[in-house]
Amino acid sequence: MTATPGLPLRGARNPGSQGALRHLNQERLVEFLLANGPSTQAELARGTGLSTATVSNIVRDMAMKGVVATSPVTSSGRRALLVQLTDTGDIAVGVDFGRRHVRIVLCTLGYEVIAEEEVPLPLGYDVSGAVREAAELLDRMLLAGAHDRQSVLSVGVGIPGPIDRRTGTVLQGAILPEWVGVRLRDLEDVFRFPVVVDNDANLGALAEVTWGANRGVRNLIFVKIGTGIGAGLILNGQPYYGFLGITGELGHTPVTDQGVICRCGNRGCLETIASTTVMIETLGHRVNAPVSTADILQRGRDRDPAVLRVVSDAGIAIGQAIGNIANVINPELVLIGGPLVGLGDALLDPIRRGIQHNAIPVIADTTAVRISSLGDRAESLGAAALVIQGALAGNE
Amino acid sequence: MTATPGLPLRGARNPGSQGALRHLNQERLVEFLLANGPSTQAELARGTGLSTATVSNIVRDMAMKGVVATSPVTSSGRRALLVQLTDTGDIAVGVDFGRRHVRIVLCTLGYEVIAEEEVPLPLGYDVSGAVREAAELLDRMLLAGAHDRQSVLSVGVGIPGPIDRRTGTVLQGAILPEWVGVRLRDLEDVFRFPVVVDNDANLGALAEVTWGANRGVRNLIFVKIGTGIGAGLILNGQPYYGFLGITGELGHTPVTDQGVICRCGNRGCLETIASTTVMIETLGHRVNAPVSTADILQRGRDRDPAVLRVVSDAGIAIGQAIGNIANVINPELVLIGGPLVGLGDALLDPIRRGIQHNAIPVIADTTAVRISSLGDRAESLGAAALVIQGALAGNE
């Protein structure tokens, strides 16, 4: 299933010509670029411990040999040189299964997106049918780009639920009950590629520090607010999986003593009062007509008081749960993802108030809270990043 | 202040004769032993990626040359060979400032304790006086063992409060208000050695995975229940410090809406209902006489119902706060430390019930909860481990 040893390792160590990598320091730069995506020379120096002069010399050498490409950018208001690996022909595939869609991205080891497509899935879709549909979409995308199947390193798949890394199965608690018990080896049989899987919130967090505006942040919580409320963690610069791989279950913080029974088996969990499902249900009582997340977005932008109140109540509760966690893991940054992020400050402000309520003052004052920089692309881009990083780790 | 670059690095790379370390694999084993303390051959193989045959050969070679000593032990019911570095003459010092004591340990780079002493301090002691007293105790201990001052690598100091790693000062929120604002460079002036500092709960966690029965556990929460309630984290096998170094503030989880104002500035924090101070105060109302933690221990063992009730209420609340965190960081092990650990199951059972209440079933079922294996030695041993590991990291 997820084991990186099973990954094909072609190209991971020699993304340029082997001759170009004869020096250890070059290898360190390449490994850093593989792990972190396009980086400025200053980031390369900080990340590898090499001097800026050494980095600059090696980058010039590698650029001449075609291993990397450089482009001028602005970083923290200063001019900088962005360095990225050039194309080796190897392809990482990222697949994101949502509640009503599957999205696929193809990209290079240098974190360049080659192709990207999304197709809708019916609500409550049959999982094996959806996986077949995704495999066919991937085949069509490869064909359209004239990409050899041999060039695919492996397929990263994002699943909306907790994954037990001991057994490689989706656990009870998946947003989509159809996914429960799916063995991830089954995915390999359908895709006919090696597959790595992860939870969608974990992939969102990974995408933010590899593809997103938050590259280089070492301690980050990515909170996805949707049908469920889950968090992905980057700690000490690495995706964090804990003992069994069942991390970030923020939605199951009990918040009310006599609340309703939650799908996890506990009672009064955050999800039972603050998920988009509950918001939709609560608002539906008033209008006596089905409400969708799109309605919440639209009416929220129109400043409908009921929508703002429901979002605010949910946001405060979510913020309080985040505050408890921030007190313990002291993140630099909390990123909010999921279908409601278009609400902007109407969603962020109550979350910030909740954090302020529960976190000790120095933590509340120093923890940045922002909307995810990648929107609905985060999970699929994170799945592709998992493939790139897995290939690297498997080769060390 | 805490910067490891300031550490003297003598002896860190060549704890045996330089000739004995001519092979890279030997160096890896030595580094692993420096970082993790005495380890079985199986742990060495797992930790370095070397084959068990290679480990066994190198260990035999190093043992012949006197670099390591081996001794038979039982690990998970099987016979194993424990490997530890032999004495190089270098000394790591661990100092633990508690509420009413200072404890000092001297030990070798091979995690062997050479000397250990504790002296009482008056309640509400003057910090600069206490630091002078500790420095004099250290000088006496060095003299008594005929240890050259040159042999001291550096002094690790445990402080009962959060430390802002940006500025190297003890923050508001320290259990002992006298410590607030102490600049840790000041400690170096008094000890006349390089000093590294850390929070006491962090050091307890580090001690457990280096000296304790829990060596090799990669994801662990050490919860110290005392005048304050703080947690130290080992995540992915490393001490975890987060963005600013202010981690593990479990005692400041709000647990009651209209509670009393807490020393952190928030309201109704866990500490305001579950610290030993509050237990003592609550029990004092009944007996109309001062109660101490020693009384709580004694009466708890005698199964005094009021004491058991107070401990149980506190334990459940602490367990619930731990459960929220466990849902997010999925630890393998929760260890309980502090002055009440002598209560054993009378303390652990309510904590376990609290975790069961708040954690999702799979987390509650798989998270082990135990009493700290090191008792009141944990913090000072952790401070010494910090010195040993700092010397190693500074040399990489």
CSV table of C-alpha atoms in Angstrom, one decimal, chain B residues 72-371:
chain,number,residue,atom,x,y,z
B,72,PRO,CA,23.4,-8.9,28.4
B,73,VAL,CA,19.8,-7.7,29.0
B,74,THR,CA,16.2,-8.8,28.4
B,75,SER,CA,14.3,-6.7,25.8
B,76,SER,CA,10.6,-7.6,25.0
B,77,GLY,CA,11.2,-10.9,26.7
B,78,ARG,CA,14.2,-11.8,24.6
B,79,ARG,CA,17.8,-11.9,25.4
B,80,ALA,CA,19.7,-9.0,23.9
B,81,LEU,CA,23.1,-7.3,24.1
B,82,LEU,CA,23.1,-3.7,25.5
B,83,VAL,CA,25.8,-1.5,24.0
B,84,GLN,CA,27.0,1.7,25.7
B,85,LEU,CA,29.9,4.1,25.1
B,86,THR,CA,32.7,3.8,27.7
B,87,ASP,CA,33.9,6.8,29.7
B,88,THR,CA,35.8,9.5,27.8
B,89,GLY,CA,36.3,11.7,30.8
B,90,ASP,CA,33.9,14.3,29.4
B,91,ILE,CA,31.1,15.3,31.9
B,92,ALA,CA,27.6,16.5,31.2
B,93,VAL,CA,25.9,18.3,34.0
B,94,GLY,CA,22.2,18.4,34.6
B,95,VAL,CA,20.6,20.9,37.0
B,96,ASP,CA,16.9,20.8,37.9
B,97,PHE,CA,15.4,23.8,39.7
B,98,GLY,CA,12.1,22.8,41.4
B,99,ARG,CA,9.8,24.7,43.6
B,100,ARG,CA,11.7,23.6,46.8
B,101,HIS,CA,14.9,22.0,45.6
B,102,VAL,CA,17.7,22.0,43.2
B,103,ARG,CA,19.1,18.6,42.0
B,104,ILE,CA,22.3,18.1,40.1
B,105,VAL,CA,23.6,15.1,38.2
B,106,LEU,CA,27.0,14.6,36.7
B,107,CYS,CA,27.3,12.0,34.0
B,108,THR,CA,29.4,10.7,31.2
B,109,LEU,CA,28.7,10.9,27.5
B,110,GLY,CA,27.7,7.3,27.7
B,111,TYR,CA,24.7,8.2,29.9
B,112,GLU,CA,26.3,6.9,33.1
B,113,VAL,CA,25.6,8.8,36.3
B,114,ILE,CA,28.8,9.7,38.2
B,115,ALA,CA,27.3,11.8,41.0
B,116,GLU,CA,23.9,13.0,42.0
B,117,GLU,CA,22.8,15.4,44.8
B,118,GLU,CA,19.8,17.3,45.8
B,119,VAL,CA,19.5,20.2,48.3
B,120,PRO,CA,16.3,21.8,49.6
B,121,LEU,CA,15.5,25.4,48.8
B,122,PRO,CA,13.1,27.6,50.8
B,123,LEU,CA,9.6,28.1,49.3
B,124,GLY,CA,9.6,31.3,47.3
B,125,TYR,CA,13.4,31.3,47.1
B,126,ASP,CA,15.4,34.2,45.6
B,127,VAL,CA,16.4,33.0,42.2
B,128,SER,CA,19.9,34.6,42.1
B,129,GLY,CA,20.7,33.1,45.5
B,130,ALA,CA,19.4,29.7,44.4
B,131,VAL,CA,21.6,29.8,41.2
B,132,ARG,CA,24.6,30.7,43.3
B,133,GLU,CA,23.8,27.8,45.7
B,134,ALA,CA,23.5,25.4,42.7
B,135,ALA,CA,26.9,26.7,41.3
B,136,GLU,CA,28.6,26.1,44.6
B,137,LEU,CA,27.0,22.6,44.9
B,138,LEU,CA,28.3,21.8,41.4
B,139,ASP,CA,31.8,23.0,42.3
B,140,ARG,CA,31.8,20.8,45.4
B,141,MET,CA,30.6,17.8,43.4
B,142,LEU,CA,33.4,18.3,40.9
B,143,LEU,CA,35.9,18.7,43.6
B,144,ALA,CA,34.7,15.6,45.5
B,145,GLY,CA,35.0,13.5,42.3
B,146,ALA,CA,38.4,15.1,41.5
B,147,HIS,CA,36.9,16.2,38.1
B,148,ASP,CA,38.8,18.9,36.3
B,149,ARG,CA,36.6,21.9,35.3
B,150,GLN,CA,37.9,21.4,31.8
B,151,SER,CA,36.1,18.1,31.6
B,152,VAL,CA,32.7,19.7,31.9
B,153,LEU,CA,31.0,19.9,28.4
B,154,SER,CA,28.3,22.2,29.6
B,155,VAL,CA,25.5,22.6,32.1
B,156,GLY,CA,21.9,21.8,31.2
B,157,VAL,CA,19.4,23.6,33.4
B,158,GLY,CA,15.7,22.8,33.8
B,159,ILE,CA,13.4,25.7,34.6
B,160,PRO,CA,9.8,25.3,35.8
B,161,GLY,CA,8.3,27.6,33.2
B,162,PRO,CA,8.0,28.4,29.5
B,163,ILE,CA,11.1,29.7,27.8
B,164,ASP,CA,10.9,32.0,24.8
B,165,ARG,CA,13.6,30.7,22.5
B,166,ARG,CA,13.7,34.0,20.5
B,167,THR,CA,15.0,36.0,23.5
B,168,GLY,CA,16.2,33.3,25.9
B,169,THR,CA,14.1,34.6,28.7
B,170,VAL,CA,11.7,32.9,31.0
B,171,LEU,CA,8.2,34.0,30.2
B,172,GLN,CA,5.2,35.1,32.3
B,173,GLY,CA,3.6,31.9,33.3
B,174,ALA,CA,6.5,30.4,35.1
B,175,ILE,CA,5.3,28.5,38.2
B,176,LEU,CA,7.9,30.4,40.2
B,177,PRO,CA,7.2,34.1,39.4
B,178,GLU,CA,10.7,34.9,40.6
B,179,TRP,CA,12.0,33.2,37.4
B,180,VAL,CA,10.1,35.5,35.0
B,181,GLY,CA,12.4,37.6,33.0
B,182,VAL,CA,15.5,35.8,34.0
B,183,ARG,CA,18.0,36.0,31.1
B,184,LEU,CA,19.7,32.7,30.7
B,185,ARG,CA,23.0,34.3,29.9
B,186,ASP,CA,23.0,35.3,33.6
B,187,LEU,CA,23.2,31.7,34.5
B,188,GLU,CA,26.4,31.3,32.5
B,189,ASP,CA,28.0,34.1,34.5
B,190,VAL,CA,27.2,32.3,37.8
B,191,PHE,CA,28.0,28.8,36.8
B,192,ARG,CA,31.0,29.9,34.7
B,193,PHE,CA,30.2,27.1,32.2
B,194,PRO,CA,28.3,27.2,28.9
B,195,VAL,CA,24.6,26.7,29.8
B,196,VAL,CA,21.7,25.2,27.9
B,197,VAL,CA,18.2,25.6,29.3
B,198,ASP,CA,14.9,24.0,28.8
B,199,ASN,CA,11.5,23.8,30.4
B,200,ASP,CA,11.2,21.0,33.0
B,201,ALA,CA,8.4,19.1,31.3
B,202,ASN,CA,10.4,19.0,28.0
B,203,LEU,CA,13.4,17.6,29.9
B,204,GLY,CA,11.2,15.0,31.5
B,205,ALA,CA,10.1,13.9,28.1
B,206,LEU,CA,13.7,13.8,26.8
B,207,ALA,CA,14.8,11.8,29.8
B,208,GLU,CA,12.2,9.2,29.2
B,209,VAL,CA,13.4,8.4,25.7
B,210,THR,CA,17.1,8.6,26.6
B,211,TRP,CA,17.5,7.3,30.1
B,212,GLY,CA,14.2,5.7,30.8
B,213,ALA,CA,12.3,2.5,30.2
B,214,ASN,CA,10.8,4.1,27.1
B,215,ARG,CA,13.9,4.5,25.0
B,216,GLY,CA,13.0,4.3,21.3
B,217,VAL,CA,9.4,5.6,21.7
B,218,ARG,CA,9.1,8.1,18.8
B,219,ASN,CA,5.9,9.9,19.8
B,220,LEU,CA,5.4,10.6,23.5
B,221,ILE,CA,3.7,13.2,25.8
B,222,PHE,CA,5.2,13.6,29.2
B,223,VAL,CA,2.6,15.4,31.5
B,224,LYS,CA,3.9,16.9,34.7
B,225,ILE,CA,1.2,17.5,37.3
B,226,GLY,CA,2.3,19.8,40.0
B,227,THR,CA,1.8,23.4,41.0
B,228,GLY,CA,1.4,23.8,37.2
B,229,ILE,CA,0.4,21.3,34.6
B,230,GLY,CA,2.8,21.2,31.7
B,231,ALA,CA,3.6,18.7,28.9
B,232,GLY,CA,6.8,17.9,27.1
B,233,LEU,CA,6.7,16.4,23.6
B,234,ILE,CA,8.8,13.9,21.7
B,235,LEU,CA,7.6,13.8,18.1
B,236,ASN,CA,9.1,11.8,15.3
B,237,GLY,CA,11.8,10.8,17.8
B,238,GLN,CA,12.9,14.3,18.6
B,239,PRO,CA,12.2,16.9,21.3
B,240,TYR,CA,9.6,19.2,19.9
B,241,TYR,CA,9.8,23.0,20.4
B,242,GLY,CA,7.4,24.5,17.9
B,243,PHE,CA,7.7,28.0,16.6
B,244,LEU,CA,8.9,29.9,19.7
B,245,GLY,CA,9.7,27.1,22.1
B,246,ILE,CA,6.4,27.6,24.1
B,247,THR,CA,4.9,24.1,23.8
B,248,GLY,CA,3.0,21.8,26.0
B,249,GLU,CA,0.9,24.4,27.8
B,250,LEU,CA,-1.7,21.8,28.5
B,251,GLY,CA,-2.5,23.4,31.9
B,252,HIS,CA,-4.0,26.4,30.0
B,253,THR,CA,-6.8,24.5,28.2
B,254,PRO,CA,-9.9,26.4,29.2
B,255,VAL,CA,-12.2,23.9,31.0
B,256,THR,CA,-14.9,26.1,32.6
B,257,ASP,CA,-16.6,29.1,31.2
B,258,GLN,CA,-17.0,31.2,34.3
B,259,GLY,CA,-13.9,30.0,36.1
B,260,VAL,CA,-11.3,32.0,38.0
B,261,ILE,CA,-8.7,34.1,36.3
B,262,CYS,CA,-5.5,32.1,35.6
B,263,ARG,CA,-2.0,33.4,36.0
B,264,CYS,CA,-1.7,33.1,32.2
B,265,GLY,CA,-4.3,35.9,31.8
B,266,ASN,CA,-7.0,33.6,30.5
B,267,ARG,CA,-10.0,32.3,32.5
B,268,GLY,CA,-11.0,28.8,33.8
B,269,CYS,CA,-7.8,27.1,32.7
B,270,LEU,CA,-7.2,23.4,33.6
B,271,GLU,CA,-4.6,24.5,36.1
B,272,THR,CA,-7.2,26.5,38.0
B,273,ILE,CA,-9.1,23.3,38.8
B,274,ALA,CA,-6.6,20.5,38.7
B,275,SER,CA,-3.1,21.6,39.9
B,276,THR,CA,-1.7,20.3,43.2
B,277,THR,CA,-2.1,23.8,44.6
B,278,VAL,CA,-5.9,23.6,44.0
B,279,MET,CA,-6.1,20.1,45.4
B,280,ILE,CA,-4.3,21.3,48.5
B,281,GLU,CA,-6.6,24.3,48.9
B,282,THR,CA,-9.7,22.2,48.3
B,283,LEU,CA,-8.8,19.6,50.9
B,284,GLY,CA,-7.6,22.3,53.3
B,285,HIS,CA,-11.1,23.7,53.6
B,286,ARG,CA,-12.2,20.4,55.1
B,287,VAL,CA,-9.5,19.7,57.6
B,288,ASN,CA,-9.0,23.4,58.5
B,289,ALA,CA,-5.2,22.8,58.6
B,290,PRO,CA,-2.5,23.1,56.0
B,291,VAL,CA,-2.3,20.1,53.7
B,292,SER,CA,0.8,19.2,51.7
B,293,THR,CA,1.3,17.0,48.6
B,294,ALA,CA,2.9,14.5,51.1
B,295,ASP,CA,-0.5,14.4,52.9
B,296,ILE,CA,-2.3,13.8,49.6
B,297,LEU,CA,0.0,10.9,48.9
B,298,GLN,CA,-0.4,9.4,52.3
B,299,ARG,CA,-4.1,9.8,52.6
B,300,GLY,CA,-4.6,8.7,49.0
B,301,ARG,CA,-2.8,5.5,49.8
B,302,ASP,CA,-5.0,5.1,52.9
B,303,ARG,CA,-8.0,5.5,50.5
B,304,ASP,CA,-9.4,8.7,52.2
B,305,PRO,CA,-12.6,9.3,50.1
B,306,ALA,CA,-12.2,13.1,50.0
B,307,VAL,CA,-8.6,12.8,48.7
B,308,LEU,CA,-9.6,10.1,46.1
B,309,ARG,CA,-12.4,12.3,44.9
B,310,VAL,CA,-10.3,15.4,44.5
B,311,VAL,CA,-7.6,13.4,42.7
B,312,SER,CA,-10.2,11.8,40.5
B,313,ASP,CA,-11.9,15.0,39.5
B,314,ALA,CA,-8.5,16.5,38.7
B,315,GLY,CA,-7.4,13.4,36.8
B,316,ILE,CA,-10.5,13.2,34.7
B,317,ALA,CA,-10.1,16.9,33.7
B,318,ILE,CA,-6.5,16.4,32.9
B,319,GLY,CA,-7.3,13.2,30.9
B,320,GLN,CA,-9.9,15.1,28.8
B,321,ALA,CA,-7.3,17.7,27.9
B,322,ILE,CA,-4.8,15.0,27.0
B,323,GLY,CA,-7.6,13.3,24.9
B,324,ASN,CA,-8.1,16.4,22.8
B,325,ILE,CA,-4.3,16.5,22.1
B,326,ALA,CA,-4.1,12.8,21.5
B,327,ASN,CA,-6.8,13.1,18.8
B,328,VAL,CA,-4.5,15.4,16.9
B,329,ILE,CA,-1.0,14.1,17.5
B,330,ASN,CA,-1.7,10.4,18.0
B,331,PRO,CA,1.0,9.6,20.6
B,332,GLU,CA,2.2,6.1,21.3
B,333,LEU,CA,2.6,6.8,25.0
B,334,VAL,CA,1.4,9.3,27.6
B,335,LEU,CA,3.6,9.5,30.7
B,336,ILE,CA,2.5,11.1,34.0
B,337,GLY,CA,5.1,12.8,36.2
B,338,GLY,CA,5.2,15.1,39.2
B,339,PRO,CA,4.8,14.7,42.9
B,340,LEU,CA,1.6,12.7,42.9
B,341,VAL,CA,2.8,9.7,40.9
B,342,GLY,CA,3.1,7.7,44.0
B,343,LEU,CA,-0.7,7.4,44.0
B,344,GLY,CA,-0.4,5.0,41.0
B,345,ASP,CA,-3.7,3.9,39.7
B,346,ALA,CA,-5.7,6.2,41.9
B,347,LEU,CA,-4.2,9.0,39.7
B,348,LEU,CA,-3.9,7.0,36.4
B,349,ASP,CA,-7.4,5.6,36.3
B,350,PRO,CA,-9.2,8.9,36.2
B,351,ILE,CA,-6.7,10.2,33.7
B,352,ARG,CA,-7.5,7.2,31.5
B,353,ARG,CA,-11.2,7.8,31.9
B,354,GLY,CA,-10.8,11.4,30.8
B,355,ILE,CA,-8.8,10.3,27.7
B,356,GLN,CA,-11.5,7.7,26.9
B,357,HIS,CA,-14.1,10.4,27.2
B,358,ASN,CA,-12.5,12.8,24.7
B,359,ALA,CA,-10.4,10.7,22.3
B,360,ILE,CA,-11.9,8.9,19.4
B,361,PRO,CA,-12.1,5.2,20.1
B,362,VAL,CA,-9.1,4.0,18.1
B,363,ILE,CA,-6.9,6.6,19.7
B,364,ALA,CA,-8.2,5.9,23.2
B,365,ASP,CA,-7.7,2.2,22.7
B,366,THR,CA,-4.1,2.4,21.4
B,367,THR,CA,-2.6,5.2,23.5
B,368,ALA,CA,-0.7,3.7,26.5
B,369,VAL,CA,-0.9,5.8,29.7
B,370,ARG,CA,1.7,5.1,32.4
B,371,ILE,CA,3.6,6.6,35.3
